[in-house]
GROMACS .gro file of C-alpha atoms in nm:
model
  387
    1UNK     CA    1   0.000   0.000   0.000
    2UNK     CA    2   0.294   0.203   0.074
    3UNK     CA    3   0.442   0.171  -0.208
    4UNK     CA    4   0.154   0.236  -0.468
    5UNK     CA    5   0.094   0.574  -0.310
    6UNK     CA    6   0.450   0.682  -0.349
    7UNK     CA    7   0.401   0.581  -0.728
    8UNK     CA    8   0.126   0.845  -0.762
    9UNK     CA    9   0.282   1.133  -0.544
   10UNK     CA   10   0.575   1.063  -0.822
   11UNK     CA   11   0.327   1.076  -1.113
   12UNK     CA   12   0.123   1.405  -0.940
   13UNK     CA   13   0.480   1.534  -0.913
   14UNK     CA   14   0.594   1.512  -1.276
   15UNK     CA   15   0.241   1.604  -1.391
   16UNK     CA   16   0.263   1.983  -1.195
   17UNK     CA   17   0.669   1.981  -1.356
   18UNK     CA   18   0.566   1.938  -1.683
   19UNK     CA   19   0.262   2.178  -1.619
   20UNK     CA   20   0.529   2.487  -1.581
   21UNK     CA   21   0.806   2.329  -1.783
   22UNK     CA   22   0.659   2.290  -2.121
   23UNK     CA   23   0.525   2.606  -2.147
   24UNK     CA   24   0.880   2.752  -2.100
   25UNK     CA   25   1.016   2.550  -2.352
   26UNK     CA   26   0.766   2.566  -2.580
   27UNK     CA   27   0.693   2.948  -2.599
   28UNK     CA   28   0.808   3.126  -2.285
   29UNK     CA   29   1.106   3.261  -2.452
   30UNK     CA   30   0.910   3.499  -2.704
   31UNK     CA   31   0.668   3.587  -2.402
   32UNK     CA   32   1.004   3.711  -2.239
   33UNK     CA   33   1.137   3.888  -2.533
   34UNK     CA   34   0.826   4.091  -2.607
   35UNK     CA   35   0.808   4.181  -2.249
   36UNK     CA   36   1.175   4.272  -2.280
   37UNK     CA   37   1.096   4.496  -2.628
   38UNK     CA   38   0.763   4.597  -2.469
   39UNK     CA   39   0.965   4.777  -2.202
   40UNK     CA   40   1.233   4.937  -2.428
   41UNK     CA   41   0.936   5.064  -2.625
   42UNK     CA   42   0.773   5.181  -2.345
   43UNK     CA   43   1.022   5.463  -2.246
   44UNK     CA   44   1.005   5.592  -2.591
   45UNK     CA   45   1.346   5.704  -2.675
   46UNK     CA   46   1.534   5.909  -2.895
   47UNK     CA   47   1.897   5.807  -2.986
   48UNK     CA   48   2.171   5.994  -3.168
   49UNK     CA   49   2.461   5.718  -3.280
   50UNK     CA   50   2.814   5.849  -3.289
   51UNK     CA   51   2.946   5.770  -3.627
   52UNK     CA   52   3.118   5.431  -3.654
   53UNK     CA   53   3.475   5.541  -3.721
   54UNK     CA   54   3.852   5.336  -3.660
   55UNK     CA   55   4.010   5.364  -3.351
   56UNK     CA   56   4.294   5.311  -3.205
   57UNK     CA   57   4.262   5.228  -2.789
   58UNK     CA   58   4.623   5.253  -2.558
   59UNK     CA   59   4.602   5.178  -2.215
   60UNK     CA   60   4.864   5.288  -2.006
   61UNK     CA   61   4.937   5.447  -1.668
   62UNK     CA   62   4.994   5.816  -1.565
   63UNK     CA   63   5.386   5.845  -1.438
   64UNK     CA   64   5.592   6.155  -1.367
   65UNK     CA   65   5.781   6.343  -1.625
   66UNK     CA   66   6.084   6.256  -1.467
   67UNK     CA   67   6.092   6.079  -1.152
   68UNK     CA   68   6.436   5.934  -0.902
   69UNK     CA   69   6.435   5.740  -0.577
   70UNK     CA   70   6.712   5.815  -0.332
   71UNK     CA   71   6.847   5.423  -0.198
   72UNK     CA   72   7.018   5.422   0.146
   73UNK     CA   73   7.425   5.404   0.044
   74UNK     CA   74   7.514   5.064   0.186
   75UNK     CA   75   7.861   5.136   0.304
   76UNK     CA   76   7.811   5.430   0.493
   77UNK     CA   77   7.756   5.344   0.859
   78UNK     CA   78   7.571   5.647   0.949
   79UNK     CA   79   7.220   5.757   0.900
   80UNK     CA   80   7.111   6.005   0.651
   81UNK     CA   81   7.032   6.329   0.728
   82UNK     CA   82   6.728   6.476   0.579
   83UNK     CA   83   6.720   6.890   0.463
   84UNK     CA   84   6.362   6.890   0.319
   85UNK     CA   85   6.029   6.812   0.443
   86UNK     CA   86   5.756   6.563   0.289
   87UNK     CA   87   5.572   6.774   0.041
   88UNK     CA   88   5.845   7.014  -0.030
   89UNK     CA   89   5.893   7.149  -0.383
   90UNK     CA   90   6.257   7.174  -0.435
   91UNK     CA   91   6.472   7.357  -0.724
   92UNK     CA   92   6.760   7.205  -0.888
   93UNK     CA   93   7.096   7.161  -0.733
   94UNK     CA   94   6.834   7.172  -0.334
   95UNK     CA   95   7.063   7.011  -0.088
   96UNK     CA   96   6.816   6.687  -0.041
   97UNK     CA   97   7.038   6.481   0.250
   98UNK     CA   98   7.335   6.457   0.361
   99UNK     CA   99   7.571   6.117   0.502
  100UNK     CA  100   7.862   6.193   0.732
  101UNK     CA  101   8.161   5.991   0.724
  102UNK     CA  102   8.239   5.869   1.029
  103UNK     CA  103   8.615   5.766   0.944
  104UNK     CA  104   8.673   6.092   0.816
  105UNK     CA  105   8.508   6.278   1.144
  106UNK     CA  106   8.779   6.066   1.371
  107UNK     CA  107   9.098   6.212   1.166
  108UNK     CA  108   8.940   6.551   1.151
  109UNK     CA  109   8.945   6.523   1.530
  110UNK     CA  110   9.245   6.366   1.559
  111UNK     CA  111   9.373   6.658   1.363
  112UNK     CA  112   9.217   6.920   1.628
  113UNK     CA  113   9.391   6.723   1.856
  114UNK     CA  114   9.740   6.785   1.718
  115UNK     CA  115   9.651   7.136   1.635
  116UNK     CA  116   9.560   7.173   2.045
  117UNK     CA  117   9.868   6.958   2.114
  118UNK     CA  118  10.088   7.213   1.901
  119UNK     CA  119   9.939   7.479   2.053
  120UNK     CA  120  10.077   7.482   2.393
  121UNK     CA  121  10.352   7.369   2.245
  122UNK     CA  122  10.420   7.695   2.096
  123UNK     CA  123  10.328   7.864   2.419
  124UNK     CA  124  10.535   7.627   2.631
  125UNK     CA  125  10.864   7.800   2.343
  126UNK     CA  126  10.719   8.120   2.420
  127UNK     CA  127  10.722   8.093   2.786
  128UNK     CA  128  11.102   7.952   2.780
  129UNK     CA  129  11.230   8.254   2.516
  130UNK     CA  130  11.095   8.487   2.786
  131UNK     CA  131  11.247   8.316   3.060
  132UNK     CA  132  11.597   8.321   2.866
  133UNK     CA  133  11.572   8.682   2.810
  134UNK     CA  134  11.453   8.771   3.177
  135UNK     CA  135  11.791   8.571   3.267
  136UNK     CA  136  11.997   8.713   2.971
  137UNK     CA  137  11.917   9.022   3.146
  138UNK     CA  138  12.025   8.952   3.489
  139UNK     CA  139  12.327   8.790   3.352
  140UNK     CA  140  12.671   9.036   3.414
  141UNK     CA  141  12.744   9.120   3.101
  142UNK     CA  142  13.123   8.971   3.162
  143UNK     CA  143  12.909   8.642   3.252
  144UNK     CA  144  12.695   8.589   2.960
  145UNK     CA  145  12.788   8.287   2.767
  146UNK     CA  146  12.535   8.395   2.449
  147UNK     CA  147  12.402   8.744   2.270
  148UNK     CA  148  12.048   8.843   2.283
  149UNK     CA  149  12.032   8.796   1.913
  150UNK     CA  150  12.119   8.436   1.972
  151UNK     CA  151  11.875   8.333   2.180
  152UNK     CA  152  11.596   8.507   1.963
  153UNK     CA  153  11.700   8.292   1.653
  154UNK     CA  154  11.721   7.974   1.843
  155UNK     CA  155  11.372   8.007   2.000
  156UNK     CA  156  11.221   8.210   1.685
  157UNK     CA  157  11.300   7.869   1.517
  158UNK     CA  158  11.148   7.639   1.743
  159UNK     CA  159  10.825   7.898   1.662
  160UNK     CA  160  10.889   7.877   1.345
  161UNK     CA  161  10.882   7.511   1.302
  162UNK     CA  162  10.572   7.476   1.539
  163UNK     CA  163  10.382   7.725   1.308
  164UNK     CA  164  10.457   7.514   0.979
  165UNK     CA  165  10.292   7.154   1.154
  166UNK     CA  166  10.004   7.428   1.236
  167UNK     CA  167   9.990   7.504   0.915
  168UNK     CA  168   9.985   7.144   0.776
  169UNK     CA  169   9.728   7.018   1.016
  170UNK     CA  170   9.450   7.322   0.940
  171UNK     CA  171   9.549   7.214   0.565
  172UNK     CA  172   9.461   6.845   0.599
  173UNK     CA  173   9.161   6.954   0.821
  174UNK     CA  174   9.013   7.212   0.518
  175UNK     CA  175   9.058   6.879   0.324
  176UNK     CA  176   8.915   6.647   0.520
  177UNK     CA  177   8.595   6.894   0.604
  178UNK     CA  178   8.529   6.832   0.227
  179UNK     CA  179   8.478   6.464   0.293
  180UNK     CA  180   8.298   6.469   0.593
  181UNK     CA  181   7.939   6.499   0.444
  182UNK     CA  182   7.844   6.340   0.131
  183UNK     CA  183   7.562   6.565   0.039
  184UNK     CA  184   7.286   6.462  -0.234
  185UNK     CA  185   7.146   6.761  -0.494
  186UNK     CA  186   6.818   6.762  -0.683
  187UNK     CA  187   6.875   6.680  -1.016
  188UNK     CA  188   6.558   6.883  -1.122
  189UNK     CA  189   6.240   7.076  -1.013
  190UNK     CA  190   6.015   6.821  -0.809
  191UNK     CA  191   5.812   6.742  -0.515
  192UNK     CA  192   5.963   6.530  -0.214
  193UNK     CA  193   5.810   6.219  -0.095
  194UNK     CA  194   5.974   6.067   0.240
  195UNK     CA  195   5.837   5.714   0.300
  196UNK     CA  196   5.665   5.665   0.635
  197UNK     CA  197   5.817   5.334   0.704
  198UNK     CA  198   6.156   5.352   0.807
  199UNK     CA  199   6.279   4.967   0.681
  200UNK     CA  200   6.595   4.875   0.567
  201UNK     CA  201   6.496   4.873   0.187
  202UNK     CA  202   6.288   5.180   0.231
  203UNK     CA  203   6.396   5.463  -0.010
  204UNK     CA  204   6.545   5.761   0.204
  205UNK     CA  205   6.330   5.963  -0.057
  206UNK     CA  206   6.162   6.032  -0.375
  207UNK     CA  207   6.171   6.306  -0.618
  208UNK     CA  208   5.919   6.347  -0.856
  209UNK     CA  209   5.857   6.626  -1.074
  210UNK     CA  210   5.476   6.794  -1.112
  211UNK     CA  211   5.441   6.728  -1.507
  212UNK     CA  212   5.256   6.376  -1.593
  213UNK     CA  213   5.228   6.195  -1.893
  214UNK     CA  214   5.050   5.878  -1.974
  215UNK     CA  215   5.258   5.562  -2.067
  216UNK     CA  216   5.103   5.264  -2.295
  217UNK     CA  217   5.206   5.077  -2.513
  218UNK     CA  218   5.058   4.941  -2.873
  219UNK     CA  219   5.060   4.646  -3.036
  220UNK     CA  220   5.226   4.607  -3.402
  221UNK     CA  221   4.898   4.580  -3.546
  222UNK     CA  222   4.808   4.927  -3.475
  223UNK     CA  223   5.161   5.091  -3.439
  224UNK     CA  224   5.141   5.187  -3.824
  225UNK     CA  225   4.817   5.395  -3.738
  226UNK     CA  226   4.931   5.636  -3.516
  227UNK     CA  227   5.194   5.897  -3.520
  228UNK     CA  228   5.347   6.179  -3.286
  229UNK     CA  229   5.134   6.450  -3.251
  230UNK     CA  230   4.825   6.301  -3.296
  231UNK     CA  231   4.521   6.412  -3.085
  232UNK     CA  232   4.398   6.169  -2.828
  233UNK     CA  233   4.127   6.198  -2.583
  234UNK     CA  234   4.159   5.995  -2.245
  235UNK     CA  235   3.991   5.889  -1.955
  236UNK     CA  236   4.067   5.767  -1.605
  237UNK     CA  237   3.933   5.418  -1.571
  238UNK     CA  238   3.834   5.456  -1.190
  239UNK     CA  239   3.649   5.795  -1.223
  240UNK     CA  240   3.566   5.859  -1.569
  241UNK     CA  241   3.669   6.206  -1.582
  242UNK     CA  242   3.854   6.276  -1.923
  243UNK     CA  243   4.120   6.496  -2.077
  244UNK     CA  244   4.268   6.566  -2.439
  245UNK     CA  245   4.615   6.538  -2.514
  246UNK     CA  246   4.845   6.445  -2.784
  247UNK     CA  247   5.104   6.156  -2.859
  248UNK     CA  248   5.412   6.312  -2.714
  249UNK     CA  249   5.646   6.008  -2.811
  250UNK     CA  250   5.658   5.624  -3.029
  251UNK     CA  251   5.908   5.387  -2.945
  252UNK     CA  252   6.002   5.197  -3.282
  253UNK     CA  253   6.184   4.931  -3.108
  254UNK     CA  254   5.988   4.690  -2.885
  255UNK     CA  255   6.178   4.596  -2.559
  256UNK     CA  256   6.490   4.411  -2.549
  257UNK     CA  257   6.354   4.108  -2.311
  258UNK     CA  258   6.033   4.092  -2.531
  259UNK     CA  259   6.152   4.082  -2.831
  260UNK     CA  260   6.440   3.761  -2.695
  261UNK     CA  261   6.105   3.603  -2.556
  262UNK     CA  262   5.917   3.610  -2.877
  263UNK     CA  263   6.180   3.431  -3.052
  264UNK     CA  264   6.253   3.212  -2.841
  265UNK     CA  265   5.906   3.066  -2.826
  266UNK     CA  266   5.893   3.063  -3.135
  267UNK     CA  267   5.504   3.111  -3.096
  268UNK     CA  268   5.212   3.185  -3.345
  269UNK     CA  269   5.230   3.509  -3.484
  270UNK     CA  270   4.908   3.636  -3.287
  271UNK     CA  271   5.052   3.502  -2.993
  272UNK     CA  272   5.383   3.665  -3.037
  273UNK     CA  273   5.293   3.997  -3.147
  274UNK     CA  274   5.504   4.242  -3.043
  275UNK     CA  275   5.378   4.622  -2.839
  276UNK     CA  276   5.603   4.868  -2.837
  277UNK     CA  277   5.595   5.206  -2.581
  278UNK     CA  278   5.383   5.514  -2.619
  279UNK     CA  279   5.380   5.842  -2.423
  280UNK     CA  280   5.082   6.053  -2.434
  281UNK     CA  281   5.081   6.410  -2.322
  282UNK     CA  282   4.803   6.570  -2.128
  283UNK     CA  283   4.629   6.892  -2.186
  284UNK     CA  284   4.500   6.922  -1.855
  285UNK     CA  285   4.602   6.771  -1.513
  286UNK     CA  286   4.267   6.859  -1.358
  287UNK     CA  287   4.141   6.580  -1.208
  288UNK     CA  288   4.493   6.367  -1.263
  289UNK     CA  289   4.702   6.196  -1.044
  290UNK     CA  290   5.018   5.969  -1.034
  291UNK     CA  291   4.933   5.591  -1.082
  292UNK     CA  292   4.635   5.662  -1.212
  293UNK     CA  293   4.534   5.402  -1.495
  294UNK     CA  294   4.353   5.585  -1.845
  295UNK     CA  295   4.273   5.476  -2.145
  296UNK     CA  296   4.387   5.718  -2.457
  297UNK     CA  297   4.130   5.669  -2.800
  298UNK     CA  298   4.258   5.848  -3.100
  299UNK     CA  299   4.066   5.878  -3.408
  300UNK     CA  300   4.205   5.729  -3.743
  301UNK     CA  301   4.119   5.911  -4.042
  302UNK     CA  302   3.905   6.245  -4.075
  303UNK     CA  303   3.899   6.369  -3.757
  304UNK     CA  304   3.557   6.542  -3.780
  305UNK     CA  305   3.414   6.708  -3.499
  306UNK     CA  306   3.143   6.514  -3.314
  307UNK     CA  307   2.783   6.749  -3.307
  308UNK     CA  308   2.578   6.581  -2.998
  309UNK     CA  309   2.226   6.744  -2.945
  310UNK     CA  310   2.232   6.993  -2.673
  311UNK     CA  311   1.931   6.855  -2.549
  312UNK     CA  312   2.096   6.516  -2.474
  313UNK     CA  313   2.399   6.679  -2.271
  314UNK     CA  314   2.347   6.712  -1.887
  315UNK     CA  315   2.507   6.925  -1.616
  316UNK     CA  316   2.631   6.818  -1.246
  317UNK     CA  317   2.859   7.059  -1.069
  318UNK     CA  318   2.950   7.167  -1.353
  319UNK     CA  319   3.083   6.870  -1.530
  320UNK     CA  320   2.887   6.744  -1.866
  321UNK     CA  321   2.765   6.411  -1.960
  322UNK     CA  322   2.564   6.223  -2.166
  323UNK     CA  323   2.371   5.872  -2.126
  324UNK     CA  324   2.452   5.597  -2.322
  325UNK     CA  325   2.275   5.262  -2.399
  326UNK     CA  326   2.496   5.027  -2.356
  327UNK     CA  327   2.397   4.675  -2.468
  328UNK     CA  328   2.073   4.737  -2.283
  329UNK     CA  329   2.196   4.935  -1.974
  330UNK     CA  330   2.212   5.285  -1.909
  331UNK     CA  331   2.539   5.405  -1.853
  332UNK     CA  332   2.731   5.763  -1.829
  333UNK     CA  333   3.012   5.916  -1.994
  334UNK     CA  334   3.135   6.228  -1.891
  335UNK     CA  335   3.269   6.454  -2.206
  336UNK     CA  336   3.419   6.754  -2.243
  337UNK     CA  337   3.253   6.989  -2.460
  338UNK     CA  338   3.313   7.310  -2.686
  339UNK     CA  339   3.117   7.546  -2.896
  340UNK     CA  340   2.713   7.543  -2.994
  341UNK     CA  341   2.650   7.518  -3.332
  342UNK     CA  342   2.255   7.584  -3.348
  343UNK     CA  343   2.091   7.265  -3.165
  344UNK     CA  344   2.440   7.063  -3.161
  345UNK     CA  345   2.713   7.084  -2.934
  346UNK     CA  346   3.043   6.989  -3.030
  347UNK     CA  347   3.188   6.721  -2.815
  348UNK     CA  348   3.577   6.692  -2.824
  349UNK     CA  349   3.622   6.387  -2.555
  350UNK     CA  350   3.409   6.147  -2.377
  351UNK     CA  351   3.226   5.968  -2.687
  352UNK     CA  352   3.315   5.608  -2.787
  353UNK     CA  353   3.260   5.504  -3.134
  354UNK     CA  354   2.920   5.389  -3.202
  355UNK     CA  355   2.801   5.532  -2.885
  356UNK     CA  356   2.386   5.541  -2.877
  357UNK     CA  357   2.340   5.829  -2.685
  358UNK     CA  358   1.997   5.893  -2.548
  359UNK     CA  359   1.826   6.224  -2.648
  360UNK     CA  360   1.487   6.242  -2.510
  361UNK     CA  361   1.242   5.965  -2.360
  362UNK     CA  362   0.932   5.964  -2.268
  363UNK     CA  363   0.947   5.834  -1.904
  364UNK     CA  364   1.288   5.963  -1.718
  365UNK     CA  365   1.595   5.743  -1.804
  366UNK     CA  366   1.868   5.757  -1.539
  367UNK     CA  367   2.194   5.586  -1.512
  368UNK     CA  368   2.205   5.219  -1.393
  369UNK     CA  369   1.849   5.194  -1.570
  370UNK     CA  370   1.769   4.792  -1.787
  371UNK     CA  371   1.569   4.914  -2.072
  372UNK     CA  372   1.683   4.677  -2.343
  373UNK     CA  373   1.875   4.731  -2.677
  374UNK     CA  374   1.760   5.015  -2.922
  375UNK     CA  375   1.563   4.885  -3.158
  376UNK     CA  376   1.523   4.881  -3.528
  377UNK     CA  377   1.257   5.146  -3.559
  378UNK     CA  378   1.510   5.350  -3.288
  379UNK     CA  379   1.787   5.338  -3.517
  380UNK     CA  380   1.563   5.429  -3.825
  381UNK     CA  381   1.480   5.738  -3.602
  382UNK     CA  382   1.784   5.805  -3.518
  383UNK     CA  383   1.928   5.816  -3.871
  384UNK     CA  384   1.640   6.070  -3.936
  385UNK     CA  385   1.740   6.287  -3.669
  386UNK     CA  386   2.139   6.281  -3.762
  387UNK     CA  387   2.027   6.384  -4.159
   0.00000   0.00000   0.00000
């Protein structure tokens, strides 16, 4: 009895299973996709489509124009010492730190120890020439076994000779002064970074100077696009905000170790494709700082101006954006804009190629929004609107 109602809980089971199942299988799908189209239709939007044109993407990482790290010098015994603060902006040839030679400090003192030594010597001389002429004078003339003159030469010598070590030791002192401190200069205009952590392979400090640049680098594929001088527009990866600027510099040698890798792997070509280094220069440093990672786009071609509609630009403390639909999701780009030109406003960084940016909708659109991909009567529109 047992075991004839578990048979029909099993067949009530796959009855209700097959109940929600098939329908899925069977149908469901298009249900969900016409919901899905139903709601992209139902905010009504307006696109504009950047035009589809070639670019040319670098990655790369924003670095100091010229940068040096001060190491601790290994066989010097005594402790750096520090003339600049953390933070300080220093001009070339800025005393940075300074070492002190402990060897050198013990013969300098040494020295002063001679030159102390020598000097009561030389007072001790003085002392006995007086005490020769007080006795010279009490001396009956008939008694006197020397002259006056005499005894002046003799101890004038012994001066004499005292003076000249003097003279030696305040020379090897002046020489030895020079040697004493081992003083490090700025090479060039910077700012001075002191790590916190006092470790053994801690720098004692950094120099780095204010201009940044961005370095990438390119693969061979696309190094025969690009060429110095050529506008860019970039944008930091963690905060979207976006500059212009320029390629400052094209390696035409890729590095030494990856070029001795490729060939010895002797790998596919796709997998042994060579990049080779880029700097980028930056317009603006607003908004910029050291380490930051960007990505640089450059146009390849005509470089015509982009015209967005005004009324699909937005303002937050004072920075512009626009909203993009991106594979179904709203997203934001911030740009960087320049002059009207009767409803259009020309956009000079920020835009992607391809780009559907959102004009107008019908219910509000905000960023992080689902509202499907455009759809074909969309893009119809949208060609409209650009013509």
């Amino acid at each position: 009895m047992k075991k004839k109602t578990m048979i029909i809980v099993g067949i009530v089971l796959l009855v209700l299973i097959g109940v929600f199942l098939v329908p899925t299988l069977f149908g469901g799908g298009k249900e969900s996709k016409e919901e899905m189209k139903t709601i992209a239709e139902d905010f009504g939007i307006d696109y504009f489509e950047v035009p589809d044109i070639e670019q040319v993407y670098i990655n790369g990482i924003v670095q100091p124009e010229q940068s040096e790290s001060f190491s601790k010098d290994t066989k010097m015994t005594s402790i750096p010492e520090i003339k600049v603060k953390n933070g300080d902006v220093v001009e070339p040839e800025t005393e940075l730190f300074t070492y002190e030679d402990k060897e050198v400090t013990k013969e300098i003192e040494a020295q002063n120890n001679t030159l102390s030594k020598l000097a009561t010597k030389k007072q001790n001389i003085y002392n006995k020439w007086n005490r020769a002429i007080d006795n010279f004078n009490k001396t009956k003339e008939e008694d006197r076994t020397t002259t006056g003159a005499a005894i002046e030469e003799q101890h004038q010598a012994e001066i004499d000779g005292v003076d000249e070590e003097i003279f030696f030791s305040n020379e090897t002192i002046a020489d030895l002064s020079t040697k004493q401190f081992i003083s490090t200069k700025a090479k060039f205009k910077g700012r001075v970074s002191i790590p916190e952590v006092k470790d053994e392979n801690a720098p004692v400090l950094r120099l780095t100077s204010d201009g940044l640049y961005v370095a990438g680098k390119v693969n061979e594929k696309d190094l025969m696009k690009i060429a110095v001088d050529q506008k860019a527009n970039l944008s930091v990866v963690s905060s979207g905000t976006t500059v212009t600027g320029k390629i400052s510099y094209i390696d035409d040698n890729p590095p030494e170790a990856q070029g001795n890798q490729a060939q010895s792997e002797n790998a596919n070509a796709e997998a042994s494709m060579s990049t080779y280094d880029v700097k980028l220069a930056l317009d603006s440093l607003e908004g910029i700082k050291n380490g930051y990672h960007m990505q640089a786009t450059i146009n390849i071609g005509e470089n015509k101006p982009i015209e967005v509609p005004k009324k699909a630009i937005h303002d937050q403390d004072g920075k512009k954006y626009v909203l993009v639909n991106d594979f179904g999701s709203v997203i934001r780009r911030d740009i960087q804009v320049g002059e009207e030109k009767g409803e259009n406003m020309v956009v000079h960084s920020g835009l992607e190629s391809a780009d559907r940016i959102i004009v107008s909708s019908k219910k509000q659109v905000k960023e992080g929004d689902l509202i499907g991909e455009a759809s074909e009567e969309n893009g119809e529109a949208t060609s409209a609107a650009k013509e």
